[in-house]
XYZ file of C-alpha atoms in Angstrom:
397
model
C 0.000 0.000 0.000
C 1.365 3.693 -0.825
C 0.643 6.439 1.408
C 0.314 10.283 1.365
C 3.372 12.472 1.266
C 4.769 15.759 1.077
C 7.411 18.601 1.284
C 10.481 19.599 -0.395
C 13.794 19.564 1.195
C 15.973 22.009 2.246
C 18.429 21.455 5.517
C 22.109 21.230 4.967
C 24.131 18.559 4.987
C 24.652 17.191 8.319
C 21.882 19.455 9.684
C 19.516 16.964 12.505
C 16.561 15.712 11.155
C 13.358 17.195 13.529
C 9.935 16.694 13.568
C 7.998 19.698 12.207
C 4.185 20.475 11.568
C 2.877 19.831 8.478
C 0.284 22.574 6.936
C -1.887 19.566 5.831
C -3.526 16.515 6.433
C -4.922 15.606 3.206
C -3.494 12.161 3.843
C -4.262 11.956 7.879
C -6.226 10.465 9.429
C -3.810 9.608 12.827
C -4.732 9.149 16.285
C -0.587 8.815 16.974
C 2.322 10.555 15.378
C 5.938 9.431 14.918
C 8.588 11.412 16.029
C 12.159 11.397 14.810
C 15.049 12.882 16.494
C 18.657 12.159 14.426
C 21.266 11.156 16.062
C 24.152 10.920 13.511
C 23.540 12.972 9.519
C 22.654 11.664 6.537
C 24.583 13.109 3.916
C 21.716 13.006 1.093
C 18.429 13.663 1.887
C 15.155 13.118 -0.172
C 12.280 15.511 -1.618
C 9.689 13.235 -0.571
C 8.675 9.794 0.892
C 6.337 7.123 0.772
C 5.768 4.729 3.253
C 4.215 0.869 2.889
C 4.055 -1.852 4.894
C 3.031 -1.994 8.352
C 4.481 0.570 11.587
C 4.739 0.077 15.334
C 1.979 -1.685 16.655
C -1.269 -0.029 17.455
C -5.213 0.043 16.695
C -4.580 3.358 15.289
C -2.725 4.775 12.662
C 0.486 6.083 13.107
C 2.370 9.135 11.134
C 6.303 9.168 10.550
C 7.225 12.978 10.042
C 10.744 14.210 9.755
C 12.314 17.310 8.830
C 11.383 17.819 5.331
C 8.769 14.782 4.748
C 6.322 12.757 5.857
C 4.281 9.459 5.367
C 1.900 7.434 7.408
C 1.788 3.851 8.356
C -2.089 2.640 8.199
C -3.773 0.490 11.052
C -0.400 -0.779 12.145
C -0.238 -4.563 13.196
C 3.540 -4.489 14.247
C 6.569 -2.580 14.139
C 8.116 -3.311 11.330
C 7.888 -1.744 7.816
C 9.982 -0.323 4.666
C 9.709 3.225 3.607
C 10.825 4.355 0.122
C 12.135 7.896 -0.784
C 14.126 9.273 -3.556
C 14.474 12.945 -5.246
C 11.538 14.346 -7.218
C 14.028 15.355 -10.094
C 17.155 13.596 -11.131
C 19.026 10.620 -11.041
C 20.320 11.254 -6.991
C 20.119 8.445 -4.231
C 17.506 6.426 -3.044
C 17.125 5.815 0.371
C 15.376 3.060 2.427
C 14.125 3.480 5.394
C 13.603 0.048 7.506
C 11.383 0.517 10.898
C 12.135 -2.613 13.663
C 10.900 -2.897 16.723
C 7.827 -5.096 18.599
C 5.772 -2.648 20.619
C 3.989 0.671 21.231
C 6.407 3.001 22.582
C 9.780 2.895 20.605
C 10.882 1.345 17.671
C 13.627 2.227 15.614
C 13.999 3.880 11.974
C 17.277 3.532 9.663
C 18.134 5.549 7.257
C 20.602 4.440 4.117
C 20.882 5.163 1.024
C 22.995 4.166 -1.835
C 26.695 5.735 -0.829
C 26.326 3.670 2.300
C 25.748 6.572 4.997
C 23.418 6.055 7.159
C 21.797 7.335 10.195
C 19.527 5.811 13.222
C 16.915 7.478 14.615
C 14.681 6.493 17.538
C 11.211 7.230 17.437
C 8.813 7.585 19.978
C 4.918 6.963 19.455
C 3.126 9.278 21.478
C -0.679 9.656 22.099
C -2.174 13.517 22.074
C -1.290 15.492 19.032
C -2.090 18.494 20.876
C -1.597 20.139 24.258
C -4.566 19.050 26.646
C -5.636 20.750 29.369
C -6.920 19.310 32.526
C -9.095 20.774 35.641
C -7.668 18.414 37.925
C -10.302 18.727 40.530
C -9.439 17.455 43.584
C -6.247 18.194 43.265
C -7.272 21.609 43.082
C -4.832 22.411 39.816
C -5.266 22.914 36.083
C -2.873 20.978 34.503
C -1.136 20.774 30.764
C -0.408 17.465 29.159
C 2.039 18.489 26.214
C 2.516 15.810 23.349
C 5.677 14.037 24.624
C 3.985 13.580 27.676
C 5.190 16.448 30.157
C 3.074 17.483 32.500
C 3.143 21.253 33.855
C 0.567 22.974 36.212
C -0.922 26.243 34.718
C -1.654 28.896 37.674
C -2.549 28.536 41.441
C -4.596 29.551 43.718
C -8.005 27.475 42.355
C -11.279 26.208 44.913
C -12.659 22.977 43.288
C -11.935 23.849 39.620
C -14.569 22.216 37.404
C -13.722 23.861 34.169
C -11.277 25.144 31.436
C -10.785 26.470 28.097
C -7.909 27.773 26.121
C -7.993 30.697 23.841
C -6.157 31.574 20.064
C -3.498 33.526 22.051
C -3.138 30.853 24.876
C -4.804 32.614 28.313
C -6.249 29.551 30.165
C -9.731 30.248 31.381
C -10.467 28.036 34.464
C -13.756 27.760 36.097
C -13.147 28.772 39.544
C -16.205 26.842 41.300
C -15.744 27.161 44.956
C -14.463 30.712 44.622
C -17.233 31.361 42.031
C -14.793 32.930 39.982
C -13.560 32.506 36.557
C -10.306 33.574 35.931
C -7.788 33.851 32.814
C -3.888 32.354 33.498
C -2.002 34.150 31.024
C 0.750 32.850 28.937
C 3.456 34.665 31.740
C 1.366 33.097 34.746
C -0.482 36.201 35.619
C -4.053 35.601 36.628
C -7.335 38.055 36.383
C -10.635 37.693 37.550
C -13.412 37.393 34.171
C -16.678 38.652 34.878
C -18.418 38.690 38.048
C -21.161 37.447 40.121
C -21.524 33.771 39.194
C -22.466 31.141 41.539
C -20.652 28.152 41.773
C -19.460 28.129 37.990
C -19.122 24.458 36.523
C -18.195 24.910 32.721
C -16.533 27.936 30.272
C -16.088 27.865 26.576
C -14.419 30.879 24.717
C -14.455 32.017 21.318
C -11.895 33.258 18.577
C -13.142 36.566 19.205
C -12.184 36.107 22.823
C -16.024 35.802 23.967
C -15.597 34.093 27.383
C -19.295 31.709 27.752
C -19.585 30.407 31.214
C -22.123 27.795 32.555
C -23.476 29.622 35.532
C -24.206 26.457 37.622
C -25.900 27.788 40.766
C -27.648 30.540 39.217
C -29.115 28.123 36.510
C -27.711 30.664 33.793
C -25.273 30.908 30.668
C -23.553 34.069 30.583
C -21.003 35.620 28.271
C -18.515 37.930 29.115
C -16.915 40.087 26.329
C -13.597 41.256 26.188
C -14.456 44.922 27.225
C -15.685 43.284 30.314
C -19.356 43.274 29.376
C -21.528 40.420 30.511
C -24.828 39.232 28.864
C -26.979 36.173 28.951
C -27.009 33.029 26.858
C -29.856 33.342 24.836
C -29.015 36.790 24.713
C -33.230 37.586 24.344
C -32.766 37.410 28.116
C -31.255 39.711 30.220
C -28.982 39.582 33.079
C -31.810 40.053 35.477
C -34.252 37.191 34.821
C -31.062 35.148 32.481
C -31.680 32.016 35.688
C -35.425 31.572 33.744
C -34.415 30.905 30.144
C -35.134 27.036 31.339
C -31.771 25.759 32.019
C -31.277 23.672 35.204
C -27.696 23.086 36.887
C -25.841 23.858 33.719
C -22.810 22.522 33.944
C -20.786 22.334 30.593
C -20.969 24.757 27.457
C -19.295 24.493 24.975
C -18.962 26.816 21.398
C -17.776 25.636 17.351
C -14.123 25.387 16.839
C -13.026 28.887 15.296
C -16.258 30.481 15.780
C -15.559 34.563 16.497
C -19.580 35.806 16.259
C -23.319 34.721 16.257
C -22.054 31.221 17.921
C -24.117 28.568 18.124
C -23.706 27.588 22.168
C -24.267 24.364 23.531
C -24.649 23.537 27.142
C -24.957 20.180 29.175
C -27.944 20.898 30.852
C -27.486 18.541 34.091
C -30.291 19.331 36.213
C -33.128 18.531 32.791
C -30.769 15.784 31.919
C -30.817 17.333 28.403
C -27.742 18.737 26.005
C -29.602 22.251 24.312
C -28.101 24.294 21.295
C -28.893 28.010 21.671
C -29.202 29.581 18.447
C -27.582 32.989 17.573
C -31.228 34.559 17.481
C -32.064 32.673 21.437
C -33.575 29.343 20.041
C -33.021 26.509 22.159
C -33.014 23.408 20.852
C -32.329 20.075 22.422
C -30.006 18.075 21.024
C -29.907 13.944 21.260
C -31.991 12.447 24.206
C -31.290 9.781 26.787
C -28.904 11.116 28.716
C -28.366 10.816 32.491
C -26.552 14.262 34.316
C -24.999 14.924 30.941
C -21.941 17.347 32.107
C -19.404 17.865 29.400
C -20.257 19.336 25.992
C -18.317 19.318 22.864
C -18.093 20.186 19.061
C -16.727 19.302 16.453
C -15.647 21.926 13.324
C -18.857 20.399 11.183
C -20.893 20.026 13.954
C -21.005 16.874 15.696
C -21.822 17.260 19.310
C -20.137 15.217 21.931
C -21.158 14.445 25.356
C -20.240 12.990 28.533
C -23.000 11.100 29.678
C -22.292 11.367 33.372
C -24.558 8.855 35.142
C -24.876 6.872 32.386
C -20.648 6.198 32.445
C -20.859 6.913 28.782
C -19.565 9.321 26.317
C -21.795 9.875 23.301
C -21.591 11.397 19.800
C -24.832 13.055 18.466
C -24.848 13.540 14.573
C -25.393 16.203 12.898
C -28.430 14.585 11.904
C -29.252 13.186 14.976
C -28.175 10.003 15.044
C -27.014 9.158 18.545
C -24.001 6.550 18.856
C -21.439 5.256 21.201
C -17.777 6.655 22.300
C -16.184 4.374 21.138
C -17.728 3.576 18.457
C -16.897 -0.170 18.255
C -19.698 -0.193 21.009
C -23.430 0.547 20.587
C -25.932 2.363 22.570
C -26.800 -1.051 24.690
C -23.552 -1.659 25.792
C -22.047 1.680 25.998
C -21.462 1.948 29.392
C -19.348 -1.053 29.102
C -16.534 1.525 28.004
C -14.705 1.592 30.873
C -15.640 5.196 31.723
C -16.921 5.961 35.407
C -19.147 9.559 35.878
C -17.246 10.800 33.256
C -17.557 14.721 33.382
C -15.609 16.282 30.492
C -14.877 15.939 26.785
C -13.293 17.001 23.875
C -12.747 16.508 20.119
C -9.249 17.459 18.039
C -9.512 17.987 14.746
C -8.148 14.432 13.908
C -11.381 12.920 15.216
C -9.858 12.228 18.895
C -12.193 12.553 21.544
C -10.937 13.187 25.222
C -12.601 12.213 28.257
C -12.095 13.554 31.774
C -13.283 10.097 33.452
C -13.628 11.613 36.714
C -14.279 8.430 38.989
C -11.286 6.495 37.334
C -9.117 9.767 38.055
C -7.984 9.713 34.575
C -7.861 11.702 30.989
C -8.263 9.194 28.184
C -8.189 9.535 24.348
C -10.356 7.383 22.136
C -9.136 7.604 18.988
C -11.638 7.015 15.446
C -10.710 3.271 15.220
C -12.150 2.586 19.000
C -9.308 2.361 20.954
C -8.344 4.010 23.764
C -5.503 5.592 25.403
C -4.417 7.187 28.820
C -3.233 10.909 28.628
C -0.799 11.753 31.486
C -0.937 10.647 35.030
C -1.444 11.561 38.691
C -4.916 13.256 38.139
C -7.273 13.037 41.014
C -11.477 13.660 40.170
C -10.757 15.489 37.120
C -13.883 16.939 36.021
C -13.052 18.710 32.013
C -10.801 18.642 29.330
C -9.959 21.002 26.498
C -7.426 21.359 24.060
C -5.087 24.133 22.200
C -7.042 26.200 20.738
C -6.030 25.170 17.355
C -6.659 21.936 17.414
C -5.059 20.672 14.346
C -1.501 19.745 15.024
C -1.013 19.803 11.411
């Protein structure tokens, strides 16, 4: 089988070959990436390269990038595999590229190529493809996951946090629930207070346009706080006065369309009325899916798949966007979903891959479930952590 690839070369002789982001992903479809780190130069590199064969073993795919190229190994069975790769134009050398190994983790990738030099480069497999962000409850912390793995807490100071988002810019917005606050960690570690007056806040969302949507738990309100400070209520045909009677009961995720900036569709778990409603730019509220038990995480995807962790039903769910309800992963069904492994899960989100993340709270664990069913562990040492987001990006690519 051939596979997808791209770039054109341009590093110097003897430069380190290093993993770099690729502006597509035409030919992705990963939930695990390939990283190569040289540790001795090749003295002829290729324009491109194409992969066959078979790559370190997984359920998932798994993408090789270097420096100048990339190629992806498809539902890997083992770790072992030859890639191909020779210049675009002309008659210069061919290399082979041999991966070896036997399981998830490390394997090892050779490059030679006809004049005999080679180089060996160890490659790691590693789960997120983007940085995920944790409100480690109990522990009191919001905490970073990074893709190799590292683990870093983002501010202090935090009373039960229940709930984060990231924004374009990266200022962390945490949801402050014993302290009723919600506050923004930015990038240098400062914190500020966002908005005022909430009760016990569960979930926040924010928008490309820096629109900061909270999940008012206590006052049984959405809000949204603009960047100038204003705050107005979710459906904005309310106002901030009577905004606890637009019908919402315990909210206690919300959640907004990747890259929206204005006139956002919002969607909110709606715990208390054990309902997930989208409200409409124009203050429609719609319900969306049915069946759920304390639904308290809420997520979309960029064409509009909604996500949801299905609390007391220890399920994560995917509504369609034409309402067909399935199971997370979806190598279950609806009748056996809870058979997942998830316990009260509390938080989710999706990457632009088609990863979904689960905070699954009682387990005191973030997991990844990646499009083929199977699922992974994301960092370590959590304790009751209730949400999950991701870099506001969301496309590693």
């Amino acid at each position: 089988m051939l596979l997808g690839f791209a770039g054109a070369c341009s590093a110097r002789e003897g430069n380190p070959l290093l993993p770099t982001a690729l502006s597509s992903t035409n030919n992705i479809s990963s939930a695990e990436r390939v990283l190569a780190v040289s540790k001795r130069k090749i003295r002829f590199k290729p324009r491109s390269l194409t992969l066959s064969g078979t790559g370190p073993t997984s359920t998932k795919s798994v993408v090789v990038m270097e420096k100048e190229y990339m190629g992806r190994f498809n539902e890997a069975s083992s770790c072992a595999g030859i890639a191909k790769a020779s210049p675009r134009k002309g008659h210069g050398p061919r290399l082979m590229v041999k991966v070896t190994g036997v399981a998830v983790g490390m394997c090892a990738i050779v490059f030679s190529d006809t004049h005999k030099n080679k180089a060996r480069l160890p490659i790691k497999v590693v789960a997120n493809l983007v940085g995920v962000y944790v409100a480690d409850t109990d522990n009191n912390a919001v905490k970073k996951v990074a893709p190799d793995g590292t683990i870093t807490t983002i501010g202090s100071g935090f009373g039960y946090p229940n709930g984060v988002a990231v924004d374009t810019l990266g200022n962390v917005y945490v949801a402050d629930t014993h302290n009723n606050a919600i506050k923004k960690v930015a990038p240098n570690g400062s914190l500020t207070p966002i908005g005022s007056a909430f009760n016990g806040p569960y979930g926040v969302a924010v928008d490309s346009s820096g629109d900061v949507y909270v999940a008012d738990t206590f006052n049984n309100a959405v809000k949204v706080v603009a960047p100038n400070g204003t705050i107005t209520c979710v459906p904005a045909t309310f106002t901030l006065s009577n905004c606890g009677t637009a019908g919402f009961s315990s909210p206690s995720g919300v959640a907004v369309e990747p890259n929206c900036s204005a006139n956002c569709n919002v969607y909110v778990a709606d715990d208390g009325n054990n309902a997930v409603k989208m409200v409409a730019p124009n203050g429609t509220i719609t319900s969306i899916g049915s069946g759920f038990n304390h639904p308290d995480g809420v997520a979309v995807d960029a064409i509009g798949n909604v996500y949801v962790a299905d609390s007391l039903n220890g399920a994560v769910k995917k509504v369609a966007t034409n309402e067909v309800i399935s199971c997370v992963p979806s190598t279950l069904t609806l009748s056996n979903c809870s058979t997942a492994g998830f316990k009260y899960p509390r938080g989710v989100a999706v990457d632009a891959l088609g990863n979904v993340y689960v905070a699954d709270t009682y387990n005191s664990a973030v997991r990844m479930v990646a499009p083929s069913g199977a699922i992974m562990v994301i960092g370590s040492g959590f304790n009751y952590p209730y949400s999950v987001t991701l870099d506001a990006a969301r496309d590693p690519f």
